Amino acid sequence: MGVFDPIIELTKGLGETLRSFLMEPTVTVSYPEEKRPVRPRFRGRHVLKRYDNGLEKCIGCSLCAAACPADAIFVEASENTDEKRFSPGERYASTYEINMLRCIYCGFCEDACPTEAIVLGDNYELSFLNRRDAIYSKDMLLEPVSSENMLTPRKVEAGVFTRSVPEMQNPTD
Amino acid sequence: MSKQVTLTINGKQVTAPEGLTVADAAKLAGVDIPVFCHHPKLEPVGMCRMCLVEIGRPVFDRATGQPVMENGQPKIQFMPKLETACTNRVSEGMVVLTQSEKANDGQRGTVEFLLTSHPLDCPICDKGGECPLQNLTMEHGSGKSRFNYDEKQHLEKMVPLGELIYLDRERCIQCARCIRFQDEVAGEAVLGFDERGRHTQIISISEPGFDSVFSGNTTDICPVGALTTVDFRFGARPWELKAEASICSQCPVGCNTTLNTRREAKAGGEIVVKRVMPRQNEEVNEIWLCDKGRFAYHYTEGKERLTKPMVRKDEKLARASWDNATKTAAENFVANKKDFVVLASGRLSNEDLFNLKSLADTAGGEAILYSDMDGGELTQLVGVGAGTNLGTMGKGDAILVIASDLYEEAPIWWLRVKQAADRGATVIVANPRATKLDRFATYTIRYSYGDELKTINDFEKKSKISDAFTKAKNAVIFYGNEGLGVTGTSVLSSACANLLKETGHTGSANNGLIGVWQRANDQGAFEIGFRPVADLEKALKNKAVYIVGADPVGDDPNLAKALKNVKFVAVQDIRETATTEIADVVFPAQAFTERDGTLISGERRVQRFYAAVPAVGDSKPDYAITAMLAKQMGVILQGTSASVVFDILANSVEALNELTYDALAQVKEQWPLVGRNDVYYGGTTYDNTKGLGVQLIPLAQAGGAVKISKVRKEAALRPKDKELLAVPSNKLYDLGVTVQTAEFLEQRIGETSVAMHPTTAKKFEAAEGQVVKLSFDGVQAEAVVKFDETIGTGVVRIPRSMGIAIREPVVAKVQVKAAAGKAK
Ligand code: SF4
Ligand code: SF4
Ligand code: SF4
Ligand code: SF4
Ligand code: FES
C-alpha cells in the first residue's frame, strides 16, 4: 500500500460526492417549511365527509366503531328532523369521537362505513400535549364547508332527504 | 306430560310431545328451522313461507291399517311440494328434511322475495345486529337478487302507531306477529292490517293509538326493525350493549328483566341504562313485560338524584360527610329513644328492610310499612303454595279477583289470568266498577264500595259462582285495595283467607291468597315484620322519624302537617322529594340499578337483582346506610354486602330459612327456548342465566296450624247531603316518582280526573269534563269529572297518586266550579 493511497481514495470519494451534488436531484425536504405530497392511498388523520349540498355523510350507524380493532371510535346517534337536519335520513351522529392515540390507522373504519363518510385523509401532523387532546370530536373531524348555507344542522325542504344510505344501483357488470 | 311421538328430522330420530308443530319439535331437538311469522307463544298462521321443509309421512294400508313396508322399512311418502314446518303438527313416523336441496331452494326463494321490498337500511335500523331478517339472509339467502332494485317500494319510515311505538312501513314483512300478539296474548286487538298485496300495512285501530300496556312486547317479537320504541330509538347498536339481570321494581309481579347498559355522551360519559328487556321466567312473566316496567326506569337518573349526605344547619340543608350525617341522626334518635319510628316502603329490598327492622327492634322503635294495604301476615299463612305457576292454571281451576283492577295494578298478572281464562279457568271478577278483566271473566260480581266483606261472605251461600269456586280443583284469590285503606284491606284479606281455608284451597301449588300490593316488595316487608298502620298521622306525631324510600310529604298534606310536628326527621331516598326538603338529615341511597339485592313478589317468589350501572355520587345502598347509622347508635348490623345481610336474614326470618343467594341464582331449561343466538325464534327476549328465584312455602303448606282472626265489620261511612263517599282506586301511569320522570309517558298519565255515576254528577249539576272542588279530611283539590256508569251512585272515585291525597274511603264535600275548564 502506497503513502498516497488514502488520499487517492479520499479524492475518489469526494469526487462521487461532488458528482451527486451536481448531477443528482435533491431529495431532502425542509420539513416543516416544506411538505412532501402523500400517496393517494395514504392513511392519515380521519375526515368526516359531506355531500355536495353540505349534509353530513355520516349517519351515526356505529359500524366504524364496530370494525375498529383498537376501539378508538365512539359514536352516539340521534334523530334528524327536516327543521334541524344534519344528514340525509332519520339518523345522524350526535357524538362522534376518535381517539387518535388509540388509532392504528388501519383504515377498517373506512371500509366499514356504508356511506363513505369516514375517510383517512392526508394529515399526518398529529401531536398532543395531553391525552385529552388526542380525542378528536365531530366538529374537528368534519370537512369544512364552502358557504354559510351549507352548514349543518339546517332547515331543509320537508320530505326530500328520506334515505340514509344512497340509493342502491343495479350491478352493471 | 302428553303423549310422545317419534319422528326423524334430518336423519336423526327424535321424540316430541304430540301436537307440537314441526318447527317447535325441530327446535326442541336442536335443529333450527328458519321462521319469521311463527312464534312459539302464538298460534301458527303460515304467512311468511320461510319455514319450508320436506315432510314425508308413512303410508298406511287402507285395508289393514298397518304401515306399508318397503325393504324392511316403512314406506314414506313425501308431498310433491314443500310444506310449512310451522303449521304441520308432528305425527308418528314422520320424516322431515330441513336441509335438503329442495328445502334450501325454497328457503332461499322466500328470502329473495322478502328482500325485494325491503329497504336494507340495516346501518340505521335499531334491530340491526339482532335482526332475524339479517341473520336468516346470511344463513339462507342466495346472496344475489334477480329482481330489479329500481322497482323497490318506498314507503313512510316513521309512522307513530301510538306515542310509544313507531312503525317503519318499509321494513315490515307482514308476518302479523304484532297483530297476533295483541289479539291472542294481550287480548287487545288494537292493531290490524290495512289494504292488500304489496300495499299491505300495519295500522293501529284504537284511539288513542296502540292503546295497550303491552305494546313494547311487539318490538321484541317483530322479526325486523319495523317496530321501534320511542325510548330506545337510535339509542345504541345492540352489540354495544352490556346486559345485567334485574327485577322490575314497579309492581308486585316481579317480572324478570335485563338492563342493557352503555356509556353515554348525553349523560356526561357515564354508563347508563339504555333499555329494559324482558328476561324469560315462565313462572313469572314468561317472555313479556308491561310498558310501565319497560319505560318507567328513568326515575333512577337525572339531576334530582341525591348525591351527598345533608344535614340541616341554620334552617338550610347543607352538605355533610357520611360520618357527620349519621352521627347527627344517631344522636337525635338516641335522645328520643322512646319515640323512634322507622317508616319504610316496599320500594326497598329485603336486605334494606331487614336492617331497618333490626335497628327498630334493637333501639326499641316501631317499624311501619308505608302502604295503604294490609294482609301480608295472611299471605304468609295461606299465600299461594310453592310451585304455583299461573301459566299452568286452566280448566277446572278458579281465580277470584276482588277489589283490584289487575290491568292497572299488575299488568302481567292480568295477562296471565286472562290466559288462564283462555285455557278454561273460571275467572270471577268482583269489583265495584267495570274493569278490563270483565271481558274474560266467567262471572262478574258488581258490589257497592264498602260491601267487600259481604261479597266474600256470600260465597258461603249456595250459588253458581260459589259452587264454581268451592268445587274448583285449584283456586287463587287476588285481593287489592280498590276503595279500601289499611282497615278495609285487613278485613277483606281475613275474609278471603277464611274462604280459602274453608274451601280447602290452601297449602298447595296454585292455591292460596295473593295480595296485589302497591309496591314491588311489600310482601317482603311483611315477611320481615313491617306492618302498615291505619292512622299514620297519629303514629308519626311527635316522634323521631327515619323515613326510607317514601315521600309522605309529597303524597298527603295531612302527613306533611304531621311531619311538621315531629322531633326529628331523617330521610333516605334516591331522589329529592318534598319529604327530603323538610328533613333534618338526608341520606343519598343507591337505586336498584346500582346495587344488588332481593325482592319478594306477590306470589312470594324471592328473586335477585344485580348491579348494572355505577352508583351516583356518594350514594350507598340502603342496608349499608342503615348499618352505619346503627353503628353510631350503638347497634351492630352488617352492611358490607347484600349477600351477608341476606344470610343473616335467611337465618332469622323463618319463612326464608336456609335460602342462599346461590339458590336464588339457579336456572333450569325453560320452554320455549329463547335467547340471544336464535332471535328469529323467540324474539329479542333474554334467556335467563342469573336465576329463576325461589318461591316461599306458606305456613299452610308447611303443615303449620293456620289461625285466622275473626273478621270484624267495618263501620260504614254515611255521606250526608252535598257529600259523597270518596274512594281510592289505582292507576298504572300515575304521578308517582317512578313514572313521572319518563317524559314520553305524559300522555298516558293524563290529567287528574275523578269518576262519578252520571246520576250522581247530575245531582251536583256537574257535566262531564267539568271541574269540581273536593274537600275532605283537610284535603282541598280540584279535578275534572269523568262519567262512569258502572259504579254506584253517591260515590266519587279518586285515583291514588294523581295529586289528590286519598288513602282510604272518606266522606267528601263536592262543589262544582263555576266555569268549565282544565284542572291544574
Ligand atoms: S383507522 Fe383503524 S384503528 Fe383507526 S379508527 Fe379506523 S378502524 Fe380504528
Ligand atoms: S362514519 Fe360511517 S360507519 Fe361510522 S357512524 Fe358514520 S356512517 Fe356509520
Ligand atoms: S329489519 Fe333487519 S334487515 Fe331490515 S333494515 Fe333492519 S336490520 Fe336490516
Ligand atoms: S310490524 Fe313486525 S311484527 Fe308486525 S307484521 Fe310487520 S314485521 Fe311482523
Ligand atoms: S310460514 Fe312458517 S314461519 Fe312463517
GROMACS .gro file of C-alpha atoms in nm, chain B residues 397-659:
model
  263
  570ASP     CA    1 -10.935  -2.413   3.825
  571ALA     CA    2 -11.079  -2.090   3.959
  572ILE     CA    3 -10.933  -1.744   4.003
  573LEU     CA    4 -11.114  -1.478   4.204
  574VAL     CA    5 -11.004  -1.117   4.167
  575ILE     CA    6 -11.158  -0.882   4.422
  576ALA     CA    7 -11.117  -0.509   4.481
  577SER     CA    8 -10.839  -0.492   4.229
  578ASP     CA    9 -10.807  -0.371   3.872
  579LEU     CA   10 -10.523  -0.601   3.771
  580TYR     CA   11 -10.477  -0.429   3.436
  581GLU     CA   12 -10.386  -0.104   3.613
  582GLU     CA   13 -10.215  -0.250   3.916
  583ALA     CA   14 -10.023  -0.556   3.800
  584PRO     CA   15 -10.049  -0.585   3.420
  585ILE     CA   16  -9.860  -0.910   3.379
  586TRP     CA   17 -10.086  -1.081   3.631
  587TRP     CA   18 -10.377  -0.952   3.426
  588LEU     CA   19 -10.221  -1.110   3.120
  589ARG     CA   20 -10.165  -1.442   3.297
  590VAL     CA   21 -10.516  -1.451   3.444
  591LYS     CA   22 -10.658  -1.369   3.102
  592GLN     CA   23 -10.461  -1.657   2.954
  593ALA     CA   24 -10.579  -1.891   3.228
  594ALA     CA   25 -10.932  -1.790   3.128
  595ASP     CA   26 -10.843  -1.872   2.767
  596ARG     CA   27 -10.736  -2.218   2.882
  597GLY     CA   28 -11.070  -2.269   3.051
  598ALA     CA   29 -11.018  -2.149   3.407
  599THR     CA   30 -11.318  -1.997   3.584
  600VAL     CA   31 -11.232  -1.633   3.638
  601ILE     CA   32 -11.452  -1.444   3.883
  602VAL     CA   33 -11.408  -1.068   3.887
  603ALA     CA   34 -11.560  -0.886   4.183
  604ASN     CA   35 -11.522  -0.510   4.168
  605PRO     CA   36 -11.744  -0.209   4.228
  606ARG     CA   37 -11.698  -0.097   3.868
  607ALA     CA   38 -11.623  -0.243   3.528
  608THR     CA   39 -11.259  -0.333   3.467
  609LYS     CA   40 -11.078  -0.466   3.163
  610LEU     CA   41 -11.073  -0.816   3.306
  611ASP     CA   42 -11.454  -0.838   3.292
  612ARG     CA   43 -11.432  -0.927   2.924
  613PHE     CA   44 -11.256  -1.254   3.008
  614ALA     CA   45 -11.444  -1.329   3.329
  615THR     CA   46 -11.673  -1.626   3.362
  616TYR     CA   47 -11.863  -1.439   3.630
  617THR     CA   48 -11.861  -1.074   3.728
  618ILE     CA   49 -11.981  -0.957   4.064
  619ARG     CA   50 -12.057  -0.586   4.093
  620TYR     CA   51 -12.082  -0.483   4.457
  621SER     CA   52 -12.104  -0.137   4.611
  622TYR     CA   53 -11.798   0.020   4.767
  623GLY     CA   54 -11.797  -0.093   5.129
  624ASP     CA   55 -11.959  -0.430   5.058
  625GLU     CA   56 -11.634  -0.622   5.011
  626LEU     CA   57 -11.681  -0.833   5.321
  627LYS     CA   58 -12.039  -0.917   5.229
  628THR     CA   59 -11.928  -1.016   4.881
  629ILE     CA   60 -11.684  -1.272   5.019
  630ASN     CA   61 -11.929  -1.392   5.280
  631ASP     CA   62 -12.182  -1.455   5.002
  632PHE     CA   63 -11.953  -1.731   4.879
  633GLU     CA   64 -12.075  -1.933   5.174
  634LYS     CA   65 -12.428  -1.927   5.035
  635LYS     CA   66 -12.502  -2.163   4.754
  636SER     CA   67 -12.487  -2.013   4.409
  637LYS     CA   68 -12.343  -2.085   4.067
  638ILE     CA   69 -12.048  -1.866   4.146
  639SER     CA   70 -11.973  -2.002   4.490
  640ASP     CA   71 -12.007  -2.355   4.355
  641ALA     CA   72 -11.760  -2.285   4.078
  642PHE     CA   73 -11.514  -2.154   4.332
  643THR     CA   74 -11.563  -2.415   4.601
  644LYS     CA   75 -11.552  -2.712   4.367
  645ALA     CA   76 -11.257  -2.589   4.166
  646LYS     CA   77 -10.953  -2.816   4.156
  647ASN     CA   78 -10.729  -2.524   4.243
  648ALA     CA   79 -10.826  -2.174   4.343
  649VAL     CA   80 -10.638  -1.850   4.385
  650ILE     CA   81 -10.769  -1.519   4.520
  651PHE     CA   82 -10.616  -1.187   4.418
  652TYR     CA   83 -10.725  -0.909   4.651
  653GLY     CA   84 -10.638  -0.543   4.619
  654ASN     CA   85 -10.715  -0.208   4.775
  655GLU     CA   86 -10.961  -0.052   4.534
  656GLY     CA   87 -11.194   0.153   4.751
  657LEU     CA   88 -11.015   0.040   5.065
  658GLY     CA   89 -10.749   0.155   5.306
  659VAL     CA   90 -10.549  -0.032   5.567
  660THR     CA   91 -10.851  -0.124   5.781
  661GLY     CA   92 -11.064  -0.228   5.486
  662THR     CA   93 -10.796  -0.449   5.333
  663SER     CA   94 -10.728  -0.605   5.671
  664VAL     CA   95 -11.094  -0.708   5.689
  665LEU     CA   96 -11.105  -0.818   5.326
  666SER     CA   97 -10.786  -1.022   5.348
  667SER     CA   98 -10.907  -1.219   5.650
  668ALA     CA   99 -11.237  -1.286   5.479
  669CYS     CA  100 -11.052  -1.412   5.170
  670ALA     CA  101 -10.814  -1.621   5.380
  671ASN     CA  102 -11.107  -1.775   5.563
  672LEU     CA  103 -11.286  -1.854   5.240
  673LEU     CA  104 -10.975  -2.026   5.103
  674LYS     CA  105 -10.929  -2.220   5.423
  675GLU     CA  106 -11.290  -2.332   5.439
  676THR     CA  107 -11.297  -2.441   5.076
  677GLY     CA  108 -10.967  -2.625   5.114
  678HIS     CA  109 -10.781  -2.405   4.874
  679THR     CA  110 -10.468  -2.355   5.080
  680GLY     CA  111 -10.136  -2.520   5.127
  681SER     CA  112 -10.062  -2.641   4.778
  682ALA     CA  113  -9.940  -2.512   4.444
  683ASN     CA  114 -10.190  -2.297   4.252
  684ASN     CA  115 -10.395  -2.245   4.569
  685GLY     CA  116 -10.395  -1.953   4.804
  686LEU     CA  117 -10.406  -1.580   4.854
  687ILE     CA  118 -10.217  -1.314   4.656
  688GLY     CA  119 -10.203  -0.952   4.762
  689VAL     CA  120 -10.197  -0.701   4.478
  690TRP     CA  121  -9.964  -0.471   4.665
  691GLN     CA  122  -9.887  -0.112   4.581
  692ARG     CA  123  -9.513  -0.166   4.563
  693ALA     CA  124  -9.277  -0.434   4.441
  694ASN     CA  125  -9.156  -0.561   4.777
  695ASP     CA  126  -9.448  -0.504   5.013
  696GLN     CA  127  -9.469  -0.880   5.056
  697GLY     CA  128  -9.104  -0.886   5.162
  698ALA     CA  129  -9.170  -0.608   5.412
  699PHE     CA  130  -9.446  -0.815   5.568
  700GLU     CA  131  -9.224  -1.122   5.585
  701ILE     CA  132  -8.962  -0.921   5.768
  702GLY     CA  133  -9.214  -0.782   6.013
  703PHE     CA  134  -9.316  -0.443   5.885
  704ARG     CA  135  -9.686  -0.358   5.924
  705PRO     CA  136  -9.888  -0.065   5.792
  706VAL     CA  137 -10.091   0.137   6.041
  707ALA     CA  138 -10.442   0.268   5.994
  708ASP     CA  139 -10.371   0.612   6.139
  709LEU     CA  140 -10.034   0.715   6.009
  710GLU     CA  141 -10.069   1.079   6.117
  711LYS     CA  142 -10.111   0.972   6.476
  712ALA     CA  143  -9.827   0.724   6.452
  713LEU     CA  144  -9.588   0.997   6.334
  714LYS     CA  145  -9.693   1.277   6.561
  715ASN     CA  146  -9.421   1.396   6.796
  716LYS     CA  147  -9.186   1.115   6.705
  717ALA     CA  148  -8.831   1.096   6.580
  718VAL     CA  149  -8.883   0.953   6.234
  719TYR     CA  150  -8.648   0.770   5.998
  720ILE     CA  151  -8.820   0.770   5.657
  721VAL     CA  152  -8.676   0.540   5.393
  722GLY     CA  153  -8.788   0.511   5.031
  723ALA     CA  154  -9.111   0.704   5.081
  724ASP     CA  155  -9.243   1.054   5.018
  725PRO     CA  156  -9.527   1.110   5.267
  726VAL     CA  157  -9.499   1.490   5.247
  727GLY     CA  158  -9.546   1.493   4.871
  728ASP     CA  159  -9.824   1.237   4.888
  729ASP     CA  160 -10.051   1.378   5.153
  730PRO     CA  161 -10.087   1.725   5.308
  731ASN     CA  162 -10.208   1.563   5.630
  732LEU     CA  163  -9.887   1.366   5.661
  733ALA     CA  164  -9.694   1.680   5.575
  734LYS     CA  165  -9.864   1.850   5.865
  735ALA     CA  166  -9.796   1.558   6.093
  736LEU     CA  167  -9.428   1.562   5.999
  737LYS     CA  168  -9.402   1.931   6.086
  738ASN     CA  169  -9.474   1.839   6.444
  739VAL     CA  170  -9.208   1.579   6.495
  740LYS     CA  171  -8.893   1.581   6.698
  741PHE     CA  172  -8.660   1.481   6.420
  742VAL     CA  173  -8.676   1.355   6.061
  743ALA     CA  174  -8.405   1.169   5.876
  744VAL     CA  175  -8.490   1.085   5.515
  745GLN     CA  176  -8.317   0.829   5.299
  746ASP     CA  177  -8.408   0.818   4.932
  747ILE     CA  178  -8.264   0.818   4.582
  748ARG     CA  179  -8.420   1.145   4.465
  749GLU     CA  180  -8.506   1.486   4.601
  750THR     CA  181  -8.866   1.478   4.718
  751ALA     CA  182  -9.095   1.702   4.917
  752THR     CA  183  -9.000   1.491   5.218
  753THR     CA  184  -8.625   1.540   5.177
  754GLU     CA  185  -8.695   1.913   5.177
  755ILE     CA  186  -8.833   1.908   5.531
  756ALA     CA  187  -8.573   1.661   5.657
  757ASP     CA  188  -8.317   1.735   5.926
  758VAL     CA  189  -8.079   1.484   5.777
  759VAL     CA  190  -8.079   1.341   5.424
  760PHE     CA  191  -7.903   1.019   5.323
  761PRO     CA  192  -7.849   0.954   4.950
  762ALA     CA  193  -7.933   0.594   4.861
  763GLN     CA  194  -7.844   0.390   4.554
  764ALA     CA  195  -8.109   0.300   4.300
  765PHE     CA  196  -8.188  -0.066   4.235
  766THR     CA  197  -7.991  -0.044   3.911
  767GLU     CA  198  -7.673   0.037   4.102
  768ARG     CA  199  -7.667  -0.238   4.362
  769ASP     CA  200  -7.777  -0.594   4.424
  770GLY     CA  201  -8.041  -0.736   4.649
  771THR     CA  202  -8.359  -0.941   4.657
  772LEU     CA  203  -8.732  -0.873   4.632
  773ILE     CA  204  -9.028  -1.093   4.718
  774SER     CA  205  -9.310  -1.088   4.467
  775GLY     CA  206  -9.680  -1.112   4.544
  776GLU     CA  207  -9.659  -1.481   4.463
  777ARG     CA  208  -9.391  -1.495   4.735
  778ARG     CA  209  -9.106  -1.563   4.498
  779VAL     CA  210  -8.771  -1.442   4.627
  780GLN     CA  211  -8.574  -1.304   4.334
  781ARG     CA  212  -8.232  -1.148   4.295
  782PHE     CA  213  -8.143  -0.832   4.110
  783TYR     CA  214  -7.788  -0.732   4.021
  784ALA     CA  215  -7.593  -0.409   3.993
  785ALA     CA  216  -7.588  -0.286   3.633
  786VAL     CA  217  -7.450   0.068   3.645
  787PRO     CA  218  -7.208   0.251   3.876
  788ALA     CA  219  -7.352   0.437   4.173
  789VAL     CA  220  -7.431   0.806   4.155
  790GLY     CA  221  -7.217   1.038   4.366
  791ASP     CA  222  -7.155   0.933   4.726
  792SER     CA  223  -7.474   0.731   4.748
  793LYS     CA  224  -7.471   0.397   4.928
  794PRO     CA  225  -7.707   0.101   4.935
  795ASP     CA  226  -7.989   0.142   5.188
  796TYR     CA  227  -7.883  -0.153   5.401
  797ALA     CA  228  -7.531  -0.008   5.431
  798ILE     CA  229  -7.658   0.335   5.533
  799THR     CA  230  -7.877   0.179   5.799
  800ALA     CA  231  -7.581  -0.022   5.926
  801MET     CA  232  -7.370   0.297   5.950
  802LEU     CA  233  -7.644   0.478   6.135
  803ALA     CA  234  -7.695   0.178   6.362
  804LYS     CA  235  -7.326   0.174   6.449
  805GLN     CA  236  -7.347   0.536   6.564
  806MET     CA  237  -7.646   0.434   6.776
  807GLY     CA  238  -7.451   0.150   6.929
  808VAL     CA  239  -7.620  -0.127   6.735
  809ILE     CA  240  -7.409  -0.365   6.529
  810LEU     CA  241  -7.560  -0.454   6.190
  811GLN     CA  242  -7.400  -0.596   5.878
  812GLY     CA  243  -7.357  -0.354   5.594
  813THR     CA  244  -7.066  -0.486   5.393
  814SER     CA  245  -7.262  -0.659   5.120
  815ALA     CA  246  -7.615  -0.757   5.035
  816SER     CA  247  -7.536  -1.128   5.045
  817VAL     CA  248  -7.402  -1.105   5.400
  818VAL     CA  249  -7.718  -0.929   5.514
  819PHE     CA  250  -7.928  -1.183   5.328
  820ASP     CA  251  -7.755  -1.474   5.502
  821ILE     CA  252  -7.846  -1.332   5.842
  822LEU     CA  253  -8.196  -1.251   5.721
  823ALA     CA  254  -8.246  -1.603   5.589
  824ASN     CA  255  -8.146  -1.736   5.927
  825SER     CA  256  -8.368  -1.513   6.133
  826VAL     CA  257  -8.688  -1.490   5.929
  827GLU     CA  258  -8.846  -1.829   5.942
  828ALA     CA  259  -9.014  -1.834   5.603
  829LEU     CA  260  -8.681  -1.765   5.432
  830ASN     CA  261  -8.495  -2.027   5.623
  831GLU     CA  262  -8.191  -2.172   5.454
  832LEU     CA  263  -8.225  -1.969   5.137
   0.00000   0.00000   0.00000
